[in-house]
Coordinates of C-alpha atoms in Angstrom, one line a residue:
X1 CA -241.3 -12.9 26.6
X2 CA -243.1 -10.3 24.2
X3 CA -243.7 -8.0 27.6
X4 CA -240.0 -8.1 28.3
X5 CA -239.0 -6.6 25.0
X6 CA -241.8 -3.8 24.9
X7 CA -241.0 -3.0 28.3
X8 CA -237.4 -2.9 27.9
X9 CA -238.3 -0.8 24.1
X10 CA -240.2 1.2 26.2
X11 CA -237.2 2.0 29.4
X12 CA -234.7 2.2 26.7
X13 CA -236.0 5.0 24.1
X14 CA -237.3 7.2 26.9
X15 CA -233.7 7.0 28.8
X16 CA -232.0 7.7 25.3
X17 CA -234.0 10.6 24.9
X18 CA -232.9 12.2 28.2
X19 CA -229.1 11.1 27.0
X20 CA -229.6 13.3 24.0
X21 CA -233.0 14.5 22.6
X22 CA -232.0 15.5 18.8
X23 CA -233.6 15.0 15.5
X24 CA -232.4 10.8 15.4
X25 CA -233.8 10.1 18.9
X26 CA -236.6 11.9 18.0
X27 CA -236.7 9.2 15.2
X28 CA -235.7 6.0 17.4
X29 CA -238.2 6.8 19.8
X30 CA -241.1 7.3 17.4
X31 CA -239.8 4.2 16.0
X32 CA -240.2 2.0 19.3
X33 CA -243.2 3.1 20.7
X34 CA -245.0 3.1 17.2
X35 CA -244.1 -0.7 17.7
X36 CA -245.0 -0.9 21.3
X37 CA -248.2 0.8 20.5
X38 CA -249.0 -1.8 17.2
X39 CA -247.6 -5.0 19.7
X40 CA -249.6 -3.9 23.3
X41 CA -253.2 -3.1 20.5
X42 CA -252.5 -6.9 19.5
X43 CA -252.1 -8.5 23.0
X44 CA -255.3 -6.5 24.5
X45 CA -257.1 -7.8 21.4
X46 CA -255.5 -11.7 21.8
X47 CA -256.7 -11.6 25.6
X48 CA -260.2 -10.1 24.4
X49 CA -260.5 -12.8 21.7
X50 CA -259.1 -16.2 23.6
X51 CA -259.1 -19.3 21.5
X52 CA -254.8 -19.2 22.6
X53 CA -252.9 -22.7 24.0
X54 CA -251.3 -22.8 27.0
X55 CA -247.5 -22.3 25.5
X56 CA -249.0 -19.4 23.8
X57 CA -250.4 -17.2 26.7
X58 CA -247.3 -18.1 28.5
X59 CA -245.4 -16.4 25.7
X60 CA -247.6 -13.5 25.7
X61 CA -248.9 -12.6 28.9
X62 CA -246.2 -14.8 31.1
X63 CA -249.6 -15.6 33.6
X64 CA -253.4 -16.0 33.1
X65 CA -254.2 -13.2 35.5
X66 CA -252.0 -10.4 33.0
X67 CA -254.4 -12.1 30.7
X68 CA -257.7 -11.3 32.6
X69 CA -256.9 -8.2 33.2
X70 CA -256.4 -7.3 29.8
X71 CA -259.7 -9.0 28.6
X72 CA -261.5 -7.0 31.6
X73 CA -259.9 -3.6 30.4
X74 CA -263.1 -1.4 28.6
X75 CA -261.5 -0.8 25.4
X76 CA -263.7 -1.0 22.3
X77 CA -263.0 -2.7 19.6
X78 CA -263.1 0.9 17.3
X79 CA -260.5 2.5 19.6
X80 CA -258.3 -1.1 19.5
X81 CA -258.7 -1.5 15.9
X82 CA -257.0 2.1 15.3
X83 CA -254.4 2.0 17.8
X84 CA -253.5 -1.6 16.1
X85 CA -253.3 0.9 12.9
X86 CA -251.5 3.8 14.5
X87 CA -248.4 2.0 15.2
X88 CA -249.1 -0.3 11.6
X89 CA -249.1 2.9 9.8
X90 CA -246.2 4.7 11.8
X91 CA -243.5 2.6 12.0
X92 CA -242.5 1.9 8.4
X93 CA -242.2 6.3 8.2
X94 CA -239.8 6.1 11.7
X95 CA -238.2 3.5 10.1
X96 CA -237.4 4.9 7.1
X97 CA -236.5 8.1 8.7
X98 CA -234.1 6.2 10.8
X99 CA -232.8 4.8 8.2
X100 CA -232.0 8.1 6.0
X101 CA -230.3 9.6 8.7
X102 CA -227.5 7.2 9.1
X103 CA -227.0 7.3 5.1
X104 CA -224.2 9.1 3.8
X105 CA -225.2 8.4 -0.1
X106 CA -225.6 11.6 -2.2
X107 CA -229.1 11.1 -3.4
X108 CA -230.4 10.4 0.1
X109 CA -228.8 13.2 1.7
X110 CA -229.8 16.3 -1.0
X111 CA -233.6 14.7 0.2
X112 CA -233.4 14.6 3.8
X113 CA -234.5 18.5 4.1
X114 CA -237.8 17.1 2.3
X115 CA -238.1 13.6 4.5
X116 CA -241.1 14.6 6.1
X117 CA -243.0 13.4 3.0
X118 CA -242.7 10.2 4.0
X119 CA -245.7 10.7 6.8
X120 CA -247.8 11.5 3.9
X121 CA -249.2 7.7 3.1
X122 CA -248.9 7.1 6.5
X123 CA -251.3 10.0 7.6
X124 CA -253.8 9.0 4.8
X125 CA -254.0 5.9 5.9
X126 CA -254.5 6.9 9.6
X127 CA -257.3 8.8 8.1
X128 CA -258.5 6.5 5.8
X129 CA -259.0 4.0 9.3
X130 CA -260.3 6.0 11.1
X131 CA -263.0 4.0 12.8
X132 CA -266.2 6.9 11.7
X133 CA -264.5 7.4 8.0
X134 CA -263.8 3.8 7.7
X135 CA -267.4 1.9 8.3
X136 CA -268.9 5.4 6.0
X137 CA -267.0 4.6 3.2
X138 CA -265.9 0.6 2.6
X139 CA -269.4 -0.7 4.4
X140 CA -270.6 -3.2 2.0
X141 CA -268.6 -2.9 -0.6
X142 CA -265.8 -5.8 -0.2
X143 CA -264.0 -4.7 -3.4
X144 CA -262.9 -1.5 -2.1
X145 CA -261.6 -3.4 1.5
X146 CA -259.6 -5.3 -0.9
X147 CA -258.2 -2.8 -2.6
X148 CA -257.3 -0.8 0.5
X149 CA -255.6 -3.6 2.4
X150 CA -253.9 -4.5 -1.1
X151 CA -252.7 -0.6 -0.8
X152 CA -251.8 -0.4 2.4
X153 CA -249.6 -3.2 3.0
X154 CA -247.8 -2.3 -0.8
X155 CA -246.2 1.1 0.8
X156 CA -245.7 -0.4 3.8
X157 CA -243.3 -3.7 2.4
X158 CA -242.0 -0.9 0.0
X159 CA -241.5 1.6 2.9
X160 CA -239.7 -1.2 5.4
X161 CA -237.5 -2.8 2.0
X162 CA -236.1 0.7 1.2
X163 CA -234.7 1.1 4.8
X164 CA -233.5 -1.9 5.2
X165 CA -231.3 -1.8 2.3
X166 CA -230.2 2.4 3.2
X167 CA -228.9 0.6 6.4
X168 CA -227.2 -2.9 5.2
X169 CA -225.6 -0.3 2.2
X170 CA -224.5 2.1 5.3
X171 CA -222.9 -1.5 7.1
X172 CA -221.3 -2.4 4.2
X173 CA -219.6 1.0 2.8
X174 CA -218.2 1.6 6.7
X175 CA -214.8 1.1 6.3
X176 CA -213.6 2.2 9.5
X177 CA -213.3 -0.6 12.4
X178 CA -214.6 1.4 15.5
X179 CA -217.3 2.8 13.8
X180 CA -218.3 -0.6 12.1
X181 CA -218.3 -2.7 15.0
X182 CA -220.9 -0.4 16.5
X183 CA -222.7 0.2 14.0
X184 CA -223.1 -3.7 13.3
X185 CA -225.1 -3.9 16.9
X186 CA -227.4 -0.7 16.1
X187 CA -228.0 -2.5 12.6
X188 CA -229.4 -6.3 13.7
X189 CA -231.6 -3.8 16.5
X190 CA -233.1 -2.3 13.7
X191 CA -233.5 -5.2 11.4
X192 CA -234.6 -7.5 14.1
X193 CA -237.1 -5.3 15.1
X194 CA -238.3 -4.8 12.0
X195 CA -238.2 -8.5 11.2
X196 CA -241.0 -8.9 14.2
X197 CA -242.5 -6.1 13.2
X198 CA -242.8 -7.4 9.3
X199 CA -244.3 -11.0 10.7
X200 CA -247.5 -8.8 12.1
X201 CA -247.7 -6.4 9.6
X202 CA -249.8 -8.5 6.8
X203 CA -252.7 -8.3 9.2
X204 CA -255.3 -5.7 9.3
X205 CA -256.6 -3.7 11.9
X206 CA -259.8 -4.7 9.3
X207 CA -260.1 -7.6 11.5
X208 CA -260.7 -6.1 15.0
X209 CA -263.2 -3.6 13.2
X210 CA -264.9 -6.7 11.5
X211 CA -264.8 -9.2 14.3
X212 CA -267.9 -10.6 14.7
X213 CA -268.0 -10.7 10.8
X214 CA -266.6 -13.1 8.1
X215 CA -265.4 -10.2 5.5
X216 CA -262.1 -10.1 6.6
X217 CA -261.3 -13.7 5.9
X218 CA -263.1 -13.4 2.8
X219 CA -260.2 -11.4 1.3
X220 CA -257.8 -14.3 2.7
X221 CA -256.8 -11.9 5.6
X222 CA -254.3 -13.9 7.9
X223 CA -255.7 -14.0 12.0
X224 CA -253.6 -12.1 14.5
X225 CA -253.8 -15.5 16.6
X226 CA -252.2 -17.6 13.6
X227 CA -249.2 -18.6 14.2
X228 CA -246.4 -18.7 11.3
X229 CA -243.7 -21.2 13.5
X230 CA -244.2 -23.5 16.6
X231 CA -243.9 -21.5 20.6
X232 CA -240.8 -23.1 20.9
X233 CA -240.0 -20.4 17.4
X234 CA -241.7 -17.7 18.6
X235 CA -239.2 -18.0 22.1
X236 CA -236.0 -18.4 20.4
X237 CA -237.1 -15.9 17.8
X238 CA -237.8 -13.5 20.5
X239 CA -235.0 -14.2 22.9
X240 CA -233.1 -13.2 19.7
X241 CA -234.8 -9.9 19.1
X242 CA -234.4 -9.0 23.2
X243 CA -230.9 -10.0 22.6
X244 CA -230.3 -7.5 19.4
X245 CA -232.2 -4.9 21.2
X246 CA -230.1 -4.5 24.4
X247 CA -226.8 -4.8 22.2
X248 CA -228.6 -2.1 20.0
X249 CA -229.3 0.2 22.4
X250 CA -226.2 -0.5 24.7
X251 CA -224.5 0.6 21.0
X252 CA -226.4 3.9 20.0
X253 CA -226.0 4.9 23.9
X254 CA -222.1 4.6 22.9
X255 CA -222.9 6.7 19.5
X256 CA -225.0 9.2 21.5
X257 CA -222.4 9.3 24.1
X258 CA -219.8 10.2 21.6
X259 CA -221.8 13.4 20.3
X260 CA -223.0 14.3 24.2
X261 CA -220.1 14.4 24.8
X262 CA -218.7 16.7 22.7
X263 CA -221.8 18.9 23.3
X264 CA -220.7 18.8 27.1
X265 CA -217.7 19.2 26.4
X266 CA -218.4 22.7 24.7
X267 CA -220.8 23.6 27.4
X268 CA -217.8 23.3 30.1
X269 CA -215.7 25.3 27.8
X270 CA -215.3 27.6 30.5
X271 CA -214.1 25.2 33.2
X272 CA -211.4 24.2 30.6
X273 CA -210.4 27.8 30.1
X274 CA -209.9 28.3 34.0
X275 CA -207.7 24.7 33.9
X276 CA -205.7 26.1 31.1
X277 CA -205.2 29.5 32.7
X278 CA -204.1 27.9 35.6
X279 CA -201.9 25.7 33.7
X280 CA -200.5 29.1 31.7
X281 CA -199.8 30.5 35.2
X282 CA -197.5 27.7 36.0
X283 CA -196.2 28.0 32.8
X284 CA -195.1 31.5 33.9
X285 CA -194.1 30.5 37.5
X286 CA -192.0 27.9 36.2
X287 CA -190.3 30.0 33.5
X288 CA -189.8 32.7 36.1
X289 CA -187.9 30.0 38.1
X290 CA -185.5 29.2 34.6
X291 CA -184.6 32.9 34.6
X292 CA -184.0 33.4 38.1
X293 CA -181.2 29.9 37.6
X294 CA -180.3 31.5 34.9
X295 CA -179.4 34.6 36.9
X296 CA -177.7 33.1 39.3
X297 CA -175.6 31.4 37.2
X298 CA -174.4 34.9 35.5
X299 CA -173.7 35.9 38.9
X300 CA -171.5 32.9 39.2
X301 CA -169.9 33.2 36.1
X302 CA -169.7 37.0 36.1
X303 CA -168.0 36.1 39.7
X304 CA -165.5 33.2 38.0
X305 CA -164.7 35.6 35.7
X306 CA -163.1 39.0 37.8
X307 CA -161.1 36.4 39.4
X308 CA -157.2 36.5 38.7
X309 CA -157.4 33.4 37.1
X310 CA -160.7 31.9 36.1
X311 CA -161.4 28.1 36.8
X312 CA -161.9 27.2 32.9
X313 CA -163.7 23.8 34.5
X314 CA -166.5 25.8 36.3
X315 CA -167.0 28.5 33.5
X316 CA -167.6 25.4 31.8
X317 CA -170.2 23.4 34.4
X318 CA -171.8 27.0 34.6
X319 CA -171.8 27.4 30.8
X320 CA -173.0 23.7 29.9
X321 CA -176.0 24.2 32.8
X322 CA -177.6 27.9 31.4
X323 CA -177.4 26.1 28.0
X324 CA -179.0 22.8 29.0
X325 CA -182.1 25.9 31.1
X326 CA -182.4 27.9 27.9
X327 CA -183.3 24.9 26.1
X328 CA -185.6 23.2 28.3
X329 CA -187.3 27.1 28.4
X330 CA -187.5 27.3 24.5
X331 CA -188.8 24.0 24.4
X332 CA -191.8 24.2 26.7
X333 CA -192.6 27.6 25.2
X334 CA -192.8 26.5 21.5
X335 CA -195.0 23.4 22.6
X336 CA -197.3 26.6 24.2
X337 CA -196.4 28.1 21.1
X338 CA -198.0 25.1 18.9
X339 CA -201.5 25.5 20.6
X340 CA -201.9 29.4 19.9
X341 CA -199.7 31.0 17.4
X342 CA -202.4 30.7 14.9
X343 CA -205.8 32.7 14.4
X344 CA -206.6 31.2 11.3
X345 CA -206.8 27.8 9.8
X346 CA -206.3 28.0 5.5
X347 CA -207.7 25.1 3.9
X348 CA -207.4 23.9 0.4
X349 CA -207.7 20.6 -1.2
X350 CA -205.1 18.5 -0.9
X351 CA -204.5 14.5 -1.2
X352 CA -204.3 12.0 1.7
X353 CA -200.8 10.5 0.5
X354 CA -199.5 14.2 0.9
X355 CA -200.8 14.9 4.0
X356 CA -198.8 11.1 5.4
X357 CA -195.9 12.0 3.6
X358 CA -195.4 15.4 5.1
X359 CA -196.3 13.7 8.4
X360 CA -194.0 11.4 8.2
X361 CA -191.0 13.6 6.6
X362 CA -191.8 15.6 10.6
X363 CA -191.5 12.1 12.7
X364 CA -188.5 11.0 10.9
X365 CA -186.6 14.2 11.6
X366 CA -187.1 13.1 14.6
X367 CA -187.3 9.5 14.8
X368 CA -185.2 8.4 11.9
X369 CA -184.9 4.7 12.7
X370 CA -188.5 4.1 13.9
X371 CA -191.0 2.4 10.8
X372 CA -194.5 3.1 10.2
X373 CA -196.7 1.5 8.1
X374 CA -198.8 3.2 5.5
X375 CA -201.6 1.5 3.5
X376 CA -205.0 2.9 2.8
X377 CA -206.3 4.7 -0.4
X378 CA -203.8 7.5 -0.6
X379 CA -205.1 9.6 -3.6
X380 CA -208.9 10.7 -1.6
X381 CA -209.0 14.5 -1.6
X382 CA -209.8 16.3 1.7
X383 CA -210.0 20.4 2.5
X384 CA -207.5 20.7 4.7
X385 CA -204.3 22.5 6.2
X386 CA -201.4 21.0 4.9
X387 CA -199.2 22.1 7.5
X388 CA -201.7 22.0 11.1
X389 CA -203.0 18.4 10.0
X390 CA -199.7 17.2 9.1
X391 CA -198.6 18.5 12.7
X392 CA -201.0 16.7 14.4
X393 CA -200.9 13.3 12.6
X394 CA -197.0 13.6 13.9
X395 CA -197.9 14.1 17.3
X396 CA -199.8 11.4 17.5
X397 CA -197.0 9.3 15.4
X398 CA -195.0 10.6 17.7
X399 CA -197.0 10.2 21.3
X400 CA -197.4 6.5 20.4
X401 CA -193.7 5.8 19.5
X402 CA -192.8 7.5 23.1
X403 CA -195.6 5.4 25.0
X404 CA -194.1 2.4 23.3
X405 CA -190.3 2.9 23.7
X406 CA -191.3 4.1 28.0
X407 CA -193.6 0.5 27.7
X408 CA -189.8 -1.5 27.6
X409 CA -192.1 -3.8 25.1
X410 CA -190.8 -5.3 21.9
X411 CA -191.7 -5.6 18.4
X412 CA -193.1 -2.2 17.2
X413 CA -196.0 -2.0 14.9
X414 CA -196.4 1.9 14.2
X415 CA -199.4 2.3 11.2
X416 CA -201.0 4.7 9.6
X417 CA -204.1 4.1 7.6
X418 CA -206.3 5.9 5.3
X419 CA -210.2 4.8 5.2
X420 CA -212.2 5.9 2.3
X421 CA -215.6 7.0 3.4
X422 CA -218.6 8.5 0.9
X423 CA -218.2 11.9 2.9
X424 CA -215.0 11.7 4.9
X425 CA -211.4 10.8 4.3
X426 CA -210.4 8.4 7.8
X427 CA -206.7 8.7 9.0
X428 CA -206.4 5.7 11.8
X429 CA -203.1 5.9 13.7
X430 CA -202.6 2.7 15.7
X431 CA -199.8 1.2 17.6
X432 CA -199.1 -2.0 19.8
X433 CA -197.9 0.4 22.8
X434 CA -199.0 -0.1 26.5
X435 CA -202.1 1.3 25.7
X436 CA -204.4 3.3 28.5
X437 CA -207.1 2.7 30.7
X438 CA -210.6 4.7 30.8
X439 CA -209.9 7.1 33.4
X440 CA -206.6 8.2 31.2
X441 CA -208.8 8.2 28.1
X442 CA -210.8 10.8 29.6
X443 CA -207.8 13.2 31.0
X444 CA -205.6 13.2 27.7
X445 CA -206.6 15.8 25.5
X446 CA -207.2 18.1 28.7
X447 CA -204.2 21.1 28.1
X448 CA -201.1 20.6 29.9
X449 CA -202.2 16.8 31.2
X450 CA -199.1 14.5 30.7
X451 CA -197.8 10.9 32.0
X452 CA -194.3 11.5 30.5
X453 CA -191.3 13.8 31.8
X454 CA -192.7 17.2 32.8
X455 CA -189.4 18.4 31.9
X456 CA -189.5 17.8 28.6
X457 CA -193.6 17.8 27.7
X458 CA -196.2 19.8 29.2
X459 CA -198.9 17.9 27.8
X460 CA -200.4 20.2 24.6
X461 CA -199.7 17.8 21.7
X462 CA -203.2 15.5 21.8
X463 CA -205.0 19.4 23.0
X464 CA -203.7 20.6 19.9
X465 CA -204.4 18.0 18.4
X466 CA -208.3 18.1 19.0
X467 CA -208.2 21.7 18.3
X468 CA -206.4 20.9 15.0
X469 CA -209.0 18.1 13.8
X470 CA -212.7 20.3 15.1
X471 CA -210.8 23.4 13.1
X472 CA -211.1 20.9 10.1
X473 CA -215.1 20.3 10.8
X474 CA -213.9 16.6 11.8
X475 CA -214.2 14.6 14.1
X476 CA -212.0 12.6 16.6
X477 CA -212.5 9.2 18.6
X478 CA -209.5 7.2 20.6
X479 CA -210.0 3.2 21.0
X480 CA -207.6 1.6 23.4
X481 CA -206.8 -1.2 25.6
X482 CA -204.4 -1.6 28.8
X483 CA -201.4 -3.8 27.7
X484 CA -202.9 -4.2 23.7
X485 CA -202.3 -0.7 22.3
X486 CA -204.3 2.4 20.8
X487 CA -205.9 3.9 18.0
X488 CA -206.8 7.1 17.4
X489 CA -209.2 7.8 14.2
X490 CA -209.6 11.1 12.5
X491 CA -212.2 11.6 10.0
X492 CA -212.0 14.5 7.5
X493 CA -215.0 15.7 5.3
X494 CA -213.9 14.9 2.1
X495 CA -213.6 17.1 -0.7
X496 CA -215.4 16.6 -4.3
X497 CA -213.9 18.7 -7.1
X498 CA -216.5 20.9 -9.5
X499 CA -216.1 19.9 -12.8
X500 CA -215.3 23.8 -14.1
X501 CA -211.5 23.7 -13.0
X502 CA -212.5 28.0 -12.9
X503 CA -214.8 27.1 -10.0
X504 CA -211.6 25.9 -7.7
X505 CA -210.5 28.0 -4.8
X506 CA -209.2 28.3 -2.2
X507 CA -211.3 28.1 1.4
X508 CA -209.7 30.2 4.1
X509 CA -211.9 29.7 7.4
X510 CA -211.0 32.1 10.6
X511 CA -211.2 30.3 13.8

């Protein structure tokens, strides 16, 4: 069972690294293979050593010929010993780091520039074990083992106890739904690693060094083949860990995803250009169509009109249809109007209850009768454009109303909700619409992709609205279901006022 989980640690980290190799997979992998590397020290050593039950090598090494072939392996105890204490030593530091970088608390993140200090009493241990440096200085004298084990095992509890609280404090400040779902999977990973980890951790690599020796138990060391619950424990306690781990890392594939995503996303800009150029040139095409009806129609009127005596009913059929073309013309070019008239996006602090009211004073121009629901903390402060971000909270207000009135369902439920987050203000729009299925998902903030009328959309509003939200620094991320509805959340950086009101001012950011 224990060689299904390092193997599967082992698969999983690598494959995440090729997803996205950044500074927090950097992190996660150090932080699996520093346990695969403590875990695989401690099974050569058990096969080496023997004295296990049956139940017990079954849990380690599934079959007694893994077993042999472990205890045949020509590894001496010196080397064993210290790669026991390399991934002892490293993983409360990965941890840790782990751990930081999903905090969004103040203190932590003004100290993340210097977080490499946490390798420092890791890397004196290492050299502190170090087989030659070891035996040189604690040879003999028992008091100073003591003290060094003592040592050792303080930073690491205090090193594992400070990151599991950074990442229960991250869980339970998450306000958010999408992202706190996730994150809960990512979080029992961690903690259920480091739970297995912990268990193991109280011994000593002093042990393999001192095998044939009694010193170690002298200082009431615990044996790596002492078992703290019955096999039938160590299964169910295992099967749980597996469990965590492939909901874990099924989880941060989804987070790493997200942010790949993105990344690709910028890296095809160019595709997305020639799609929207295409889309511009049917744009024109189509226009030029509009104009040539509309000539026609002049002719026709102009031909009406040198007649003796005009037919008032077709001046007004020819009248009635150039209207109803000019409109549909001005309408399609102010939705290509929305996605480029501006070069410059001004932002300046503002509260989340005025950015819903103006958005809501936009959809109710339009949509007087329709009801959403506001709740939320509507006094956080946020940099932003009043005016854009208003703009695109209404397109989405008003996207979902459209879905849901096209759906034929009843009972409406239209909400928007504010999330207060240490360093970003949430907006969640939600609705109880048809919702959409994965492949439209991926198609919908493409420019000019629509499922509605063509006539009357060309498919820019959720472009726009992208463009809108990155223009903030934010970020974006649409959760829906066929048949159950959508939600789309927007998160804001949030904005801290200085204490000097002569420090305010206003940001203006060029795009």
């Amino acid at each position: 069972m224990l060689l299904v989980v390092l193997l599967f640690l082992a698969v999983s980290s690598v494959a995440l690294f090729f997803v996205k190799r950044d500074q927090q997979t950097i992190w996660l992998v150090g932080l699996c293979f520093s346990f695969i590397c403590m875990f695989v020290g401690i099974m050569i050593y058990l096969a080496k050593t023997g004295g296990l039950s049956p139940e017990q090598k079954m849990f380690l090494f599934f079959d007694n010929r893994i077993q042999r072939r472990l205890s045949y392996l020509i590894f001496p105890l010196r080397k064993l010993g210290y790669m026991i204490a390399i991934g002892r030593y490293l993983f409360p530091p990965f941890l840790l780091l782990v751990a930081i970088h999903y905090s969004m608390l103040p203190a932590v993140l003004r100290l993340r520039k210097r977080s490499a200090a946490v390798f420092v009493l890791p890397f004196l241990s290492l050299a502190v074990y170090y087989p030659e440096i070891f035996f040189r200085l604690v040879k003999g004298r028992f008091a100073l083992q003591t003290v060094l084990m003592k040592l050792t095992q303080g930073w690491i509890f205090l090193y594992v106890a400070l990151a599991a609280a950074l990442i229960v404090k991250e869980y339970r400040d998450m306000t958010i739904p999408y992202l706190k779902k996730q994150f809960r999977y990512i979080m029992v990973f961690i903690l259920s690693v480091t739970a297995q980890y912990v268990i193991y951790c109280t011994q000593d690599p002093l042990q393999v060094y001192q095998i044939y020796s009694t010193e170690y138990m002298r200082f009431s060391g615990r044996l790596y083949a002492n078992s703290l619950m019955s096999v039938q424990g160590w299964y169910l306690f295992t099967g749980f860990t597996l469990a965590s781990v492939v909901m874990g890392f099924w989880n941060l594939k989804n987070y790493m995803v997200i942010d790949w995503q993105e990344s690709r996303a910028d890296v095809s800009v160019r595709r997305k250009f020639d799609t929207a150029s295409m889309g511009v040139s049917v744009f024109v095409h189509s226009i030029k169509n509009q104009l040539l009806s509309n000539r026609v129609l002049c002719k026709k009127i102009r031909r009406e009109l040198e007649e003796k005596e005009p037919d008032l009913a077709k001046l007004t059929a020819y009248a009635g249809m150039l209207d109803e073309v000019n409109e549909s013309m001005l309408g399609r070019m102010e939705e290509l109007y929305k996605s480029v008239r501006q070069s410059s996006i001004f932002l300046s602090p503002v509260k989340a209850g005025r950015i819903v009211d103006t958005t809501l004073c936009l959809f109710h121009k339009k949509y007087p009768d329709a009801t959403v629901e506001v709740s939320g903390s509507l006094e956080e402060s946020l940099l932003a454009d009043e005016q854009h971000l208003s703009e695109a909270f209404y397109n989405l207000l008003t996207n979902a109303h459209e879905a849901f009135l096209m759906s034929g369902k009843t009972g409406e439920r239209l909400a928007m909700k504010i999330h207060a987050e240490r360093l970003y203000v949430g907006f969640e729009v939600c609705d109880n619409g048809p919702g959409m299925t994965r492949q439209e998902q991926r198609k919908i903030f493409d420019p000019f992709y629509t499922s509605k009328n063509t006539n009357t959309n060309w498919g820019m509003g959720l472009h726009y609205v992208r463009e809108i939200v990155r223009s903030h620094f934010g970020k974006l991320k649409l959760e829906s279901r066929p048949g159950e509805g959508s939600s789309f959340f927007v998160a804001i950086p949030r904005y801290e006022p200085r204490q000097d009101p002569g420090d305010f001012r206003t940001h203006v950011l060029k795009k």
